[in-house]
Short mmCIF file of C-alpha atoms in Angstrom, two decimals:
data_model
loop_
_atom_site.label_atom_id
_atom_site.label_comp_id
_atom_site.label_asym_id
_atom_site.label_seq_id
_atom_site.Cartn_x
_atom_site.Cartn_y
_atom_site.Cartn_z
CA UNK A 1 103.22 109.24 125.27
CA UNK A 2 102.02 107.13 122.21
CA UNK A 3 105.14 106.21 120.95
CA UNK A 4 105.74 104.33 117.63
CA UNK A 5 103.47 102.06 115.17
CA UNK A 6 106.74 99.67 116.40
CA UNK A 7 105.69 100.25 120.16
CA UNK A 8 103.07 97.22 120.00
CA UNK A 9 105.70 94.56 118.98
CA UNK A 10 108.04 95.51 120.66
CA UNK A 11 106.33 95.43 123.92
CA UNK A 12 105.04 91.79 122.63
CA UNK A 13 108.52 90.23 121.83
CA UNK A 14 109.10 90.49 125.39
CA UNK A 15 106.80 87.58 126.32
CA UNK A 16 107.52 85.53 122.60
CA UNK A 17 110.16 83.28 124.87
CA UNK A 18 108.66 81.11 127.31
CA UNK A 19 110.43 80.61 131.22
CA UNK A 20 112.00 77.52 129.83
CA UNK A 21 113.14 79.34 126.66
CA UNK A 22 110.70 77.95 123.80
CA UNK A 23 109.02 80.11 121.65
CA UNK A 24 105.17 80.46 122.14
CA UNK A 25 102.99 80.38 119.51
CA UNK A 26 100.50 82.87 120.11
CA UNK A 27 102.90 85.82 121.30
CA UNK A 28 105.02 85.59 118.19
CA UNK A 29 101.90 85.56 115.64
CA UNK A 30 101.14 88.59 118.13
CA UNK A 31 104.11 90.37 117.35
CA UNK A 32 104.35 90.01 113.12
CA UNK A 33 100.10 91.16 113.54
CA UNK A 34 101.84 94.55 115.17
CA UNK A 35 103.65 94.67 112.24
CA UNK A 36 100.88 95.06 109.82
CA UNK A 37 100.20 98.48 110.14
CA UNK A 38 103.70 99.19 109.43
CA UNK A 39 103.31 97.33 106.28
CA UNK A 40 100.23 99.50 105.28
CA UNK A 41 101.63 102.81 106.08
CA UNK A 42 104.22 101.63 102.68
CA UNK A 43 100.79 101.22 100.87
CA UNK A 44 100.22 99.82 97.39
CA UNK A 45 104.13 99.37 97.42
CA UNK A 46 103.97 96.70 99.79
CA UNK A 47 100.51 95.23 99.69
CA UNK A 48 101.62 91.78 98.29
CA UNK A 49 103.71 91.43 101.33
CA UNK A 50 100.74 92.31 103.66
CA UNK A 51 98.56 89.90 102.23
CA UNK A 52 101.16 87.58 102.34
CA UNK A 53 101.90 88.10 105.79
CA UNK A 54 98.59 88.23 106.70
CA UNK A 55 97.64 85.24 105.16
CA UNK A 56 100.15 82.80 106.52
CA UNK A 57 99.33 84.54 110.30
CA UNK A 58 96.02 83.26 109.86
CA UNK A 59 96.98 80.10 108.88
CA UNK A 60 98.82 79.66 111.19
CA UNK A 61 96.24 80.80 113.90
CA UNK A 62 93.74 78.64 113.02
CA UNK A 63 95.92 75.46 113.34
CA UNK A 64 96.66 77.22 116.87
CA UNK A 65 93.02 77.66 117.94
CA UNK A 66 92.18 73.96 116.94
CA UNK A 67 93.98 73.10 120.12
CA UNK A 68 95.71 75.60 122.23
CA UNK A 69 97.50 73.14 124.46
CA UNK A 70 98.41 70.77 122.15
CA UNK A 71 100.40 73.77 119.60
CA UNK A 72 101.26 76.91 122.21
CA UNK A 73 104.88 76.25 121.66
CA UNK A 74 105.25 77.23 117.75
CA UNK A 75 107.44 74.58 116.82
CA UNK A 76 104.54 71.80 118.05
CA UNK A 77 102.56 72.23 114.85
CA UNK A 78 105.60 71.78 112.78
CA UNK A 79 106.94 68.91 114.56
CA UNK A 80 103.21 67.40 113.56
CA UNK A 81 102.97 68.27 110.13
CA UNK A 82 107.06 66.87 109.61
CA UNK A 83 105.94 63.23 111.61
CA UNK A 84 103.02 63.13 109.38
CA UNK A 85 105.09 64.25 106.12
CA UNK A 86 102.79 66.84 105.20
CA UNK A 87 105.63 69.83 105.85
CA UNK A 88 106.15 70.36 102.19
CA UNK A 89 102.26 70.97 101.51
CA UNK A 90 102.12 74.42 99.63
CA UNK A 91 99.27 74.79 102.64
CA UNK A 92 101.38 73.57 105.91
CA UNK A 93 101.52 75.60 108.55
CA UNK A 94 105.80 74.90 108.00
CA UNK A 95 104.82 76.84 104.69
CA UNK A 96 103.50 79.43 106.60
CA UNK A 97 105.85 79.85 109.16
CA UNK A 98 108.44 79.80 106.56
CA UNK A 99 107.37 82.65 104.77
CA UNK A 100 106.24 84.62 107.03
CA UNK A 101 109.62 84.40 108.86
CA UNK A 102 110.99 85.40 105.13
CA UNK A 103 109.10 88.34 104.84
CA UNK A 104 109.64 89.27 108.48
CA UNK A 105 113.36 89.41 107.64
CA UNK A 106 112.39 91.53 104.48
CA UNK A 107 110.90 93.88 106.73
CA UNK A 108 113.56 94.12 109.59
CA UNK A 109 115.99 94.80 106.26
CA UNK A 110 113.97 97.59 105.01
CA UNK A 111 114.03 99.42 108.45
CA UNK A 112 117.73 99.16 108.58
CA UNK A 113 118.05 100.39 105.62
CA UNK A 114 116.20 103.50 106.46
CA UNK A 115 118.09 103.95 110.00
CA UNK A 116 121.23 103.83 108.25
CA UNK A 117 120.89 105.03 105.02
CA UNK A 118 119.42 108.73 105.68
CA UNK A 119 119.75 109.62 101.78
CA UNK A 120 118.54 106.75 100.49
CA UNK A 121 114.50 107.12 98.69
CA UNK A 122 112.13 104.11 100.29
CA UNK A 123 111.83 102.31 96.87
CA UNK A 124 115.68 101.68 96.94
CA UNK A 125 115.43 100.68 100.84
CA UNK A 126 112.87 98.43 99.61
CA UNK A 127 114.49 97.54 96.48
CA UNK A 128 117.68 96.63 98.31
CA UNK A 129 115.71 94.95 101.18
CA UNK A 130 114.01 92.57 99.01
CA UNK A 131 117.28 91.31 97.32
CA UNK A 132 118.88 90.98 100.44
CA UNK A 133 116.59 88.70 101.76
CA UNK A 134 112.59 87.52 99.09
CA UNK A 135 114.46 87.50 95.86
CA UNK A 136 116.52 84.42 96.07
CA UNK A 137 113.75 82.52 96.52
CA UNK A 138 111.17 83.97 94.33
CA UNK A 139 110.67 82.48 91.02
CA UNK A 140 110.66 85.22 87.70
CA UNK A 141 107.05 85.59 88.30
CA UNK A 142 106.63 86.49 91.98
CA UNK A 143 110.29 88.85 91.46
CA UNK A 144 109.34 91.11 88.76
CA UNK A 145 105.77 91.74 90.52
CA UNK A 146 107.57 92.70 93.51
CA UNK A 147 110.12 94.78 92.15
CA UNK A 148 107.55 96.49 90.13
CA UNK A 149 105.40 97.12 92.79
CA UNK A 150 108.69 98.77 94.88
CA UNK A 151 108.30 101.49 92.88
CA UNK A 152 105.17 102.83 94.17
CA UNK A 153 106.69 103.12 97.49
CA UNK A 154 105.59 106.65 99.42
CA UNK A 155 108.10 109.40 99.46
CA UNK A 156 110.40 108.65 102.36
CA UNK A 157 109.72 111.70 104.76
CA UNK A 158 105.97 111.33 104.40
CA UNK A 159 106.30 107.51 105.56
CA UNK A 160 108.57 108.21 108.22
CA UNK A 161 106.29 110.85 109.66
CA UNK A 162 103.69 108.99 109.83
CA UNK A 163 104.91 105.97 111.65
CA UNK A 164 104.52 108.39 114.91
CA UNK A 165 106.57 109.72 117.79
CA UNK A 166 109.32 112.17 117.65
CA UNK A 167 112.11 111.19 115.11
CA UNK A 168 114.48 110.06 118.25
CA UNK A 169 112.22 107.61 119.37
CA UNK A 170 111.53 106.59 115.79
CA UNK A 171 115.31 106.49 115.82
CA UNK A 172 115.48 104.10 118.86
CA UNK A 173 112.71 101.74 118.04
CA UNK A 174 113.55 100.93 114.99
CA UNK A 175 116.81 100.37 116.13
CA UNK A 176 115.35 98.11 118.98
CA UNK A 177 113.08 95.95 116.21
CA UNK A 178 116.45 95.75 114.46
CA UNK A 179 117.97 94.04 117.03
CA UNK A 180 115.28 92.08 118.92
CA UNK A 181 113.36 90.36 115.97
CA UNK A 182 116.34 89.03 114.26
CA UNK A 183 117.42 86.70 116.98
CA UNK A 184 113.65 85.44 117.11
CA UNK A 185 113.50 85.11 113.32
CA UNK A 186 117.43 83.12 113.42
CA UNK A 187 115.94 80.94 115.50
CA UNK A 188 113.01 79.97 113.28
CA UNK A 189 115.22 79.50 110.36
CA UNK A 190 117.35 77.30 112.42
CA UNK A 191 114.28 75.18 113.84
CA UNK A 192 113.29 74.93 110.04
CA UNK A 193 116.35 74.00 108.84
CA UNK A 194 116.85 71.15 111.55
CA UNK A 195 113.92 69.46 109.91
CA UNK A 196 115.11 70.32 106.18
CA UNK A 197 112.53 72.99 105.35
CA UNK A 198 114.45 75.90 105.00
CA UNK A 199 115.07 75.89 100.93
CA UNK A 200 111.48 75.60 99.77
CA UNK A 201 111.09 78.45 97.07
CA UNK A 202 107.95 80.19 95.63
#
């Protein structure tokens, strides 16, 4: 069985958490990679988000491969950049993790909508997704791009054909993801908040 374009991460959030309980770097930039192709199934509708998500994986990556010892628990890197009062850089990796944490939670919003809103079309999943969660902290700018982009979201049954497996396990996984990542997710925003990161906006 192939299962789901959510099969990948959710076979990778299982080894996010370290014995001791911390959460490992590369594992978690792992899972929000699996998510990509989920992102580009929703097409021009959602290719700020991609590059967005994309972008901040990488920088984050790169800080990782500098020195895998010294940052394989995520929150090293941060810890670094908040000692050396660098956090706030628009380029930190605490930027990075930030928003890409953000638009995780975007995402995980989105597929709830669509597991429990059968009626609903994907550009008002999307739409209400992204005030749920983006919009607060998106400036005029960065909020009317986005909402205009919303609109060229696929036609739901097309997108939710092609994310794969029979619509029962589509059913179940996305109900899994919905879940699973949030915890993950709550636990960056309370790491980032500890150190007083969590209110930067765009």
């Amino acid at each position: 069985m192939e299962g789901t374009v959510f099969t990948p991460s959710l076979e990778g959030m299982n080894h996010v958490k370290s014995e001791e309980g911390h959460m490992q770097t590369k594992p978690f930039l792992d899972v929000c990679k699996n998510v990509l192709p989920v992102i580009e199934k929703l097409g021009t509708a959602l290719a700020l988000v991609k590059s967005d998500v994309g972008g901040n994986i990488s920088r984050l990556e790169n800080k990782y491969s500098a020195n895998p010892t010294k940052y394989h628990t995520l929150y090293a890197m941060i810890n670094e950049e908040v000692d050396a009062k660098t956090a706030k850089g628009s380029s930190s990796c605490t930027n990075g993790l930030l928003w890409l944490t953000r638009a995780m939670d975007f995402l995980v919003e989105l597929f709830r909508n669509l597991k429990e809103h059968v009626d609903w079309t994907m550009t008002q999943a999307c739409t209400e997704a992204y005030n749920k969660t983006l919009k607060k902290w998106h400036g005029w700018v960065a909020s009317t791009t986005f909402t205009t982009a919303m609109k060229f979201a696929p036609e739901r049954k097309k997108f939710m054909e092609i994310m794969g497996g029979s619509s029962d396990d589509l059913d179940a996984d996305i109900q899994k993801f919905c879940t699973i990542f949030p915890l993950l997710l709550e636990e960056n925003h309370k790491f980032l908040a500890s150190v007083g990161m969590d209110d930067l906006k765009a």
